[in-house]
Amino acid sequence: MAATLSANSSVLYREACHQREQQQLWSASASGNCLLLQKSASGLSSRKHNKKKINLRRDVRVEALWPDLSRPTSVDMEAINDGDELDQILARAQELSQPVLIDWMASWCRKCIYLKPKLEKLAAEYDTKIRFYYVDVNKVPQGLVKRGNISKMPTIQIWKDGEMKSEVIGGHKAWLVIEEVREMIKKFI
């Protein structure tokens, strides 16, 4: 039986009571808010005169969650178009003692295109701690691509103090790349 989520908490509670699986999690988004229903059940069974008596204790917790509107959900990555622009970005980042993430990509690269919106969501998580940029390797001078030492795409690099510190080459599944990038960011912020 599928759960129906609504703004009325009694409907949510009634639906939760009908479910008997161990743990379920439902979420839905409607008109700017998100409702979350979480149910956990534990059972205790005892035998008395060859009859099974099952006592179930259910804990039902219903919470309504609204998104934090004070923080963005996605931050557009800024393009780097030439070596001088990269120098200015790195100098500004060095003044702020802030790392910079650069996604080296190409417009023809399917994995690059798929990964970019996921990186923009990740950028929202680290909005004040790190700046996210991208370089389309087909639209910039090749000297800039050589400076980044790019051989495969997508390549995501962390630059700090004017030099490249770490990189992730994203030729595998996007969620794995995002987790690797997240771990890489944690090392430098």
PDB file of C-alpha atoms in Angstrom:
ATOM      1  CA  MET A   1       0.000   0.000   0.000  1.00  0.00           C
ATOM      2  CA  ALA A   2       1.492   3.300  -1.017  1.00  0.00           C
ATOM      3  CA  ALA A   3       1.457   6.120   1.445  1.00  0.00           C
ATOM      4  CA  THR A   4      -0.295   9.324   0.597  1.00  0.00           C
ATOM      5  CA  LEU A   5       1.254  12.467   1.948  1.00  0.00           C
ATOM      6  CA  SER A   6      -0.796  15.506   2.679  1.00  0.00           C
ATOM      7  CA  ALA A   7      -0.642  18.643   4.752  1.00  0.00           C
ATOM      8  CA  ASN A   8      -3.040  17.062   7.300  1.00  0.00           C
ATOM      9  CA  SER A   9      -1.027  15.282   9.989  1.00  0.00           C
ATOM     10  CA  SER A  10      -3.923  12.989  11.004  1.00  0.00           C
ATOM     11  CA  VAL A  11      -3.992  11.540   7.478  1.00  0.00           C
ATOM     12  CA  LEU A  12      -0.258  10.923   7.684  1.00  0.00           C
ATOM     13  CA  TYR A  13      -0.615   9.268  11.083  1.00  0.00           C
ATOM     14  CA  ARG A  14      -3.480   7.034   9.891  1.00  0.00           C
ATOM     15  CA  GLU A  15      -1.418   5.950   6.891  1.00  0.00           C
ATOM     16  CA  ALA A  16       1.572   5.211   9.120  1.00  0.00           C
ATOM     17  CA  CYS A  17      -0.476   2.991  11.414  1.00  0.00           C
ATOM     18  CA  HIS A  18      -1.477   0.780   8.495  1.00  0.00           C
ATOM     19  CA  GLN A  19       2.097   0.005   7.541  1.00  0.00           C
ATOM     20  CA  ARG A  20       3.859  -2.970   9.178  1.00  0.00           C
ATOM     21  CA  GLU A  21       7.297  -3.032   7.586  1.00  0.00           C
ATOM     22  CA  GLN A  22      10.332  -2.442   9.813  1.00  0.00           C
ATOM     23  CA  GLN A  23      11.307   1.008   8.650  1.00  0.00           C
ATOM     24  CA  GLN A  24      10.065   3.209   5.846  1.00  0.00           C
ATOM     25  CA  LEU A  25      10.809   6.671   4.743  1.00  0.00           C
ATOM     26  CA  TRP A  26       8.595   8.711   2.479  1.00  0.00           C
ATOM     27  CA  SER A  27       9.095  12.210   1.306  1.00  0.00           C
ATOM     28  CA  ALA A  28       7.248  14.417  -1.086  1.00  0.00           C
ATOM     29  CA  SER A  29       7.546  17.955  -2.129  1.00  0.00           C
ATOM     30  CA  ALA A  30       4.528  20.169  -2.663  1.00  0.00           C
ATOM     31  CA  SER A  31       4.129  23.908  -3.031  1.00  0.00           C
ATOM     32  CA  GLY A  32       7.508  24.825  -1.588  1.00  0.00           C
ATOM     33  CA  ASN A  33       7.463  22.580   1.455  1.00  0.00           C
ATOM     34  CA  CYS A  34       8.451  19.003   2.048  1.00  0.00           C
ATOM     35  CA  LEU A  35       6.724  16.475   4.243  1.00  0.00           C
ATOM     36  CA  LEU A  36       8.682  13.626   5.768  1.00  0.00           C
ATOM     37  CA  LEU A  37       7.145  10.554   7.355  1.00  0.00           C
ATOM     38  CA  GLN A  38       9.326   8.128   9.226  1.00  0.00           C
ATOM     39  CA  LYS A  39       8.018   5.000  10.964  1.00  0.00           C
ATOM     40  CA  SER A  40       9.917   2.422  12.897  1.00  0.00           C
ATOM     41  CA  ALA A  41       8.358  -0.683  14.388  1.00  0.00           C
ATOM     42  CA  SER A  42       9.688  -3.302  16.739  1.00  0.00           C
ATOM     43  CA  GLY A  43       7.877  -6.488  17.588  1.00  0.00           C
ATOM     44  CA  LEU A  44       7.791  -8.672  20.693  1.00  0.00           C
ATOM     45  CA  SER A  45       6.367 -12.167  20.401  1.00  0.00           C
ATOM     46  CA  SER A  46       5.576 -14.621  23.150  1.00  0.00           C
ATOM     47  CA  ARG A  47       3.960 -18.073  23.201  1.00  0.00           C
ATOM     48  CA  LYS A  48       1.262 -18.968  25.646  1.00  0.00           C
ATOM     49  CA  HIS A  49      -0.625 -22.296  25.430  1.00  0.00           C
ATOM     50  CA  ASN A  50       0.451 -22.859  21.795  1.00  0.00           C
ATOM     51  CA  LYS A  51      -1.038 -19.561  20.778  1.00  0.00           C
ATOM     52  CA  LYS A  52       1.060 -16.805  19.439  1.00  0.00           C
ATOM     53  CA  LYS A  53       0.536 -13.479  20.930  1.00  0.00           C
ATOM     54  CA  ILE A  54       2.231 -10.667  19.122  1.00  0.00           C
ATOM     55  CA  ASN A  55       2.615  -7.360  20.751  1.00  0.00           C
ATOM     56  CA  LEU A  56       3.696  -4.643  18.408  1.00  0.00           C
ATOM     57  CA  ARG A  57       4.822  -1.317  19.598  1.00  0.00           C
ATOM     58  CA  ARG A  58       4.946   1.352  16.951  1.00  0.00           C
ATOM     59  CA  ASP A  59       6.702   4.612  17.169  1.00  0.00           C
ATOM     60  CA  VAL A  60       5.507   7.001  14.591  1.00  0.00           C
ATOM     61  CA  ARG A  61       7.184  10.265  14.029  1.00  0.00           C
ATOM     62  CA  VAL A  62       5.780  12.706  11.549  1.00  0.00           C
ATOM     63  CA  GLU A  63       7.668  15.850  10.764  1.00  0.00           C
ATOM     64  CA  ALA A  64       7.049  18.603   8.306  1.00  0.00           C
ATOM     65  CA  LEU A  65      10.241  20.043   6.892  1.00  0.00           C
ATOM     66  CA  TRP A  66      10.514  23.269   4.984  1.00  0.00           C
ATOM     67  CA  PRO A  67      13.561  24.095   2.936  1.00  0.00           C
ATOM     68  CA  ASP A  68      16.018  26.617   4.312  1.00  0.00           C
ATOM     69  CA  LEU A  69      15.233  29.555   2.053  1.00  0.00           C
ATOM     70  CA  SER A  70      18.154  31.568   3.405  1.00  0.00           C
ATOM     71  CA  ARG A  71      20.610  29.337   1.505  1.00  0.00           C
ATOM     72  CA  PRO A  72      20.632  28.696  -2.242  1.00  0.00           C
ATOM     73  CA  THR A  73      19.955  25.172  -3.516  1.00  0.00           C
ATOM     74  CA  SER A  74      22.243  25.651  -6.489  1.00  0.00           C
ATOM     75  CA  VAL A  75      24.995  28.128  -7.380  1.00  0.00           C
ATOM     76  CA  ASP A  76      25.900  28.775 -11.009  1.00  0.00           C
ATOM     77  CA  MET A  77      29.533  28.049 -11.715  1.00  0.00           C
ATOM     78  CA  GLU A  78      31.381  30.940 -13.344  1.00  0.00           C
ATOM     79  CA  ALA A  79      33.289  30.423 -16.569  1.00  0.00           C
ATOM     80  CA  ILE A  80      37.028  30.982 -16.882  1.00  0.00           C
ATOM     81  CA  ASN A  81      37.825  32.119 -20.417  1.00  0.00           C
ATOM     82  CA  ASP A  82      41.593  32.734 -20.444  1.00  0.00           C
ATOM     83  CA  GLY A  83      44.799  32.588 -18.427  1.00  0.00           C
ATOM     84  CA  ASP A  84      44.566  36.199 -17.235  1.00  0.00           C
ATOM     85  CA  GLU A  85      41.118  35.559 -15.777  1.00  0.00           C
ATOM     86  CA  LEU A  86      42.443  32.456 -14.009  1.00  0.00           C
ATOM     87  CA  ASP A  87      45.307  34.535 -12.558  1.00  0.00           C
ATOM     88  CA  GLN A  88      42.840  37.146 -11.232  1.00  0.00           C
ATOM     89  CA  ILE A  89      40.610  34.455  -9.686  1.00  0.00           C
ATOM     90  CA  LEU A  90      43.553  32.739  -8.008  1.00  0.00           C
ATOM     91  CA  ALA A  91      44.934  36.051  -6.704  1.00  0.00           C
ATOM     92  CA  ARG A  92      41.540  36.993  -5.239  1.00  0.00           C
ATOM     93  CA  ALA A  93      41.193  33.538  -3.678  1.00  0.00           C
ATOM     94  CA  GLN A  94      44.682  33.804  -2.188  1.00  0.00           C
ATOM     95  CA  GLU A  95      43.811  37.173  -0.607  1.00  0.00           C
ATOM     96  CA  LEU A  96      40.743  35.576   0.973  1.00  0.00           C
ATOM     97  CA  SER A  97      42.741  32.400   1.791  1.00  0.00           C
ATOM     98  CA  GLN A  98      39.969  30.463   0.100  1.00  0.00           C
ATOM     99  CA  PRO A  99      40.359  27.450  -2.205  1.00  0.00           C
ATOM    100  CA  VAL A 100      38.935  27.393  -5.722  1.00  0.00           C
ATOM    101  CA  LEU A 101      37.337  24.421  -7.469  1.00  0.00           C
ATOM    102  CA  ILE A 102      37.707  24.260 -11.248  1.00  0.00           C
ATOM    103  CA  ASP A 103      35.733  21.839 -13.415  1.00  0.00           C
ATOM    104  CA  TRP A 104      37.609  21.271 -16.682  1.00  0.00           C
ATOM    105  CA  MET A 105      34.979  20.131 -19.174  1.00  0.00           C
ATOM    106  CA  ALA A 106      33.929  20.175 -22.819  1.00  0.00           C
ATOM    107  CA  SER A 107      30.551  20.915 -24.358  1.00  0.00           C
ATOM    108  CA  TRP A 108      30.688  17.639 -26.340  1.00  0.00           C
ATOM    109  CA  CYS A 109      31.448  15.513 -23.254  1.00  0.00           C
ATOM    110  CA  ARG A 110      28.257  13.809 -22.047  1.00  0.00           C
ATOM    111  CA  LYS A 111      29.629  13.047 -18.562  1.00  0.00           C
ATOM    112  CA  CYS A 112      30.794  16.657 -18.210  1.00  0.00           C
ATOM    113  CA  ILE A 113      27.358  18.008 -19.092  1.00  0.00           C
ATOM    114  CA  TYR A 114      25.658  15.588 -16.693  1.00  0.00           C
ATOM    115  CA  LEU A 115      28.060  16.399 -13.856  1.00  0.00           C
ATOM    116  CA  LYS A 116      27.867  20.209 -14.033  1.00  0.00           C
ATOM    117  CA  PRO A 117      24.400  20.645 -12.379  1.00  0.00           C
ATOM    118  CA  LYS A 118      25.428  18.243  -9.621  1.00  0.00           C
ATOM    119  CA  LEU A 119      28.547  20.325  -8.977  1.00  0.00           C
ATOM    120  CA  GLU A 120      26.358  23.452  -8.880  1.00  0.00           C
ATOM    121  CA  LYS A 121      24.256  21.843  -6.135  1.00  0.00           C
ATOM    122  CA  LEU A 122      27.446  20.946  -4.294  1.00  0.00           C
ATOM    123  CA  ALA A 123      28.569  24.563  -4.694  1.00  0.00           C
ATOM    124  CA  ALA A 124      25.485  25.625  -2.729  1.00  0.00           C
ATOM    125  CA  GLU A 125      26.628  23.465   0.206  1.00  0.00           C
ATOM    126  CA  TYR A 126      29.993  25.253   0.335  1.00  0.00           C
ATOM    127  CA  ASP A 127      28.724  28.663  -0.823  1.00  0.00           C
ATOM    128  CA  THR A 128      30.873  30.823   1.473  1.00  0.00           C
ATOM    129  CA  LYS A 129      33.865  28.485   1.840  1.00  0.00           C
ATOM    130  CA  ILE A 130      34.942  27.731  -1.728  1.00  0.00           C
ATOM    131  CA  ARG A 131      34.275  29.213  -5.168  1.00  0.00           C
ATOM    132  CA  PHE A 132      33.312  26.953  -8.096  1.00  0.00           C
ATOM    133  CA  TYR A 133      34.380  27.673 -11.693  1.00  0.00           C
ATOM    134  CA  TYR A 134      34.420  25.784 -14.974  1.00  0.00           C
ATOM    135  CA  VAL A 135      36.604  25.845 -18.062  1.00  0.00           C
ATOM    136  CA  ASP A 136      35.298  24.649 -21.433  1.00  0.00           C
ATOM    137  CA  VAL A 137      38.549  23.349 -22.915  1.00  0.00           C
ATOM    138  CA  ASN A 138      37.347  23.930 -26.507  1.00  0.00           C
ATOM    139  CA  LYS A 139      36.663  27.637 -25.921  1.00  0.00           C
ATOM    140  CA  VAL A 140      39.905  28.671 -24.207  1.00  0.00           C
ATOM    141  CA  PRO A 141      43.526  28.934 -25.384  1.00  0.00           C
ATOM    142  CA  GLN A 142      45.349  25.623 -25.212  1.00  0.00           C
ATOM    143  CA  GLY A 143      47.983  27.228 -22.984  1.00  0.00           C
ATOM    144  CA  LEU A 144      45.349  27.409 -20.232  1.00  0.00           C
ATOM    145  CA  VAL A 145      44.502  23.710 -20.690  1.00  0.00           C
ATOM    146  CA  LYS A 146      48.216  22.841 -20.489  1.00  0.00           C
ATOM    147  CA  ARG A 147      48.543  24.955 -17.348  1.00  0.00           C
ATOM    148  CA  GLY A 148      45.873  22.799 -15.728  1.00  0.00           C
ATOM    149  CA  ASN A 149      47.691  19.669 -16.990  1.00  0.00           C
ATOM    150  CA  ILE A 150      44.396  18.324 -18.343  1.00  0.00           C
ATOM    151  CA  SER A 151      44.440  15.032 -20.210  1.00  0.00           C
ATOM    152  CA  LYS A 152      40.963  13.612 -19.435  1.00  0.00           C
ATOM    153  CA  MET A 153      37.544  15.100 -18.892  1.00  0.00           C
ATOM    154  CA  PRO A 154      35.831  15.881 -16.723  1.00  0.00           C
ATOM    155  CA  THR A 155      38.667  16.796 -14.360  1.00  0.00           C
ATOM    156  CA  ILE A 156      37.785  18.599 -11.152  1.00  0.00           C
ATOM    157  CA  GLN A 157      40.665  20.357  -9.398  1.00  0.00           C
ATOM    158  CA  ILE A 158      41.159  22.235  -6.142  1.00  0.00           C
ATOM    159  CA  TRP A 159      43.493  25.215  -6.415  1.00  0.00           C
ATOM    160  CA  LYS A 160      44.839  26.922  -3.313  1.00  0.00           C
ATOM    161  CA  ASP A 161      47.631  29.475  -2.858  1.00  0.00           C
ATOM    162  CA  GLY A 162      47.919  29.820  -6.621  1.00  0.00           C
ATOM    163  CA  GLU A 163      48.621  26.167  -7.384  1.00  0.00           C
ATOM    164  CA  MET A 164      46.712  22.989  -8.069  1.00  0.00           C
ATOM    165  CA  LYS A 165      46.535  20.869  -4.901  1.00  0.00           C
ATOM    166  CA  SER A 166      44.294  17.915  -5.763  1.00  0.00           C
ATOM    167  CA  GLU A 167      42.113  16.555  -8.549  1.00  0.00           C
ATOM    168  CA  VAL A 168      39.395  14.044  -9.319  1.00  0.00           C
ATOM    169  CA  ILE A 169      39.032  12.640 -12.807  1.00  0.00           C
ATOM    170  CA  GLY A 170      35.350  11.972 -13.296  1.00  0.00           C
ATOM    171  CA  GLY A 171      35.026   9.199 -15.822  1.00  0.00           C
ATOM    172  CA  HIS A 172      32.713   7.095 -13.630  1.00  0.00           C
ATOM    173  CA  LYS A 173      29.208   7.515 -12.166  1.00  0.00           C
ATOM    174  CA  ALA A 174      28.294  11.078 -11.214  1.00  0.00           C
ATOM    175  CA  TRP A 175      27.297  10.287  -7.612  1.00  0.00           C
ATOM    176  CA  LEU A 176      30.698   8.660  -7.030  1.00  0.00           C
ATOM    177  CA  VAL A 177      32.480  11.652  -8.545  1.00  0.00           C
ATOM    178  CA  ILE A 178      30.482  14.040  -6.326  1.00  0.00           C
ATOM    179  CA  GLU A 179      31.411  12.034  -3.219  1.00  0.00           C
ATOM    180  CA  GLU A 180      35.090  12.077  -4.217  1.00  0.00           C
ATOM    181  CA  VAL A 181      34.901  15.830  -4.835  1.00  0.00           C
ATOM    182  CA  ARG A 182      33.178  16.357  -1.474  1.00  0.00           C
ATOM    183  CA  GLU A 183      35.993  14.456   0.287  1.00  0.00           C
ATOM    184  CA  MET A 184      38.595  16.442  -1.642  1.00  0.00           C
ATOM    185  CA  ILE A 185      36.935  19.737  -0.617  1.00  0.00           C
ATOM    186  CA  LYS A 186      36.867  18.718   3.051  1.00  0.00           C
ATOM    187  CA  LYS A 187      40.651  18.381   2.990  1.00  0.00           C
ATOM    188  CA  PHE A 188      41.136  22.003   1.956  1.00  0.00           C
ATOM    189  CA  ILE A 189      38.482  23.994   3.822  1.00  0.00           C
TER     190      ILE A 189
END
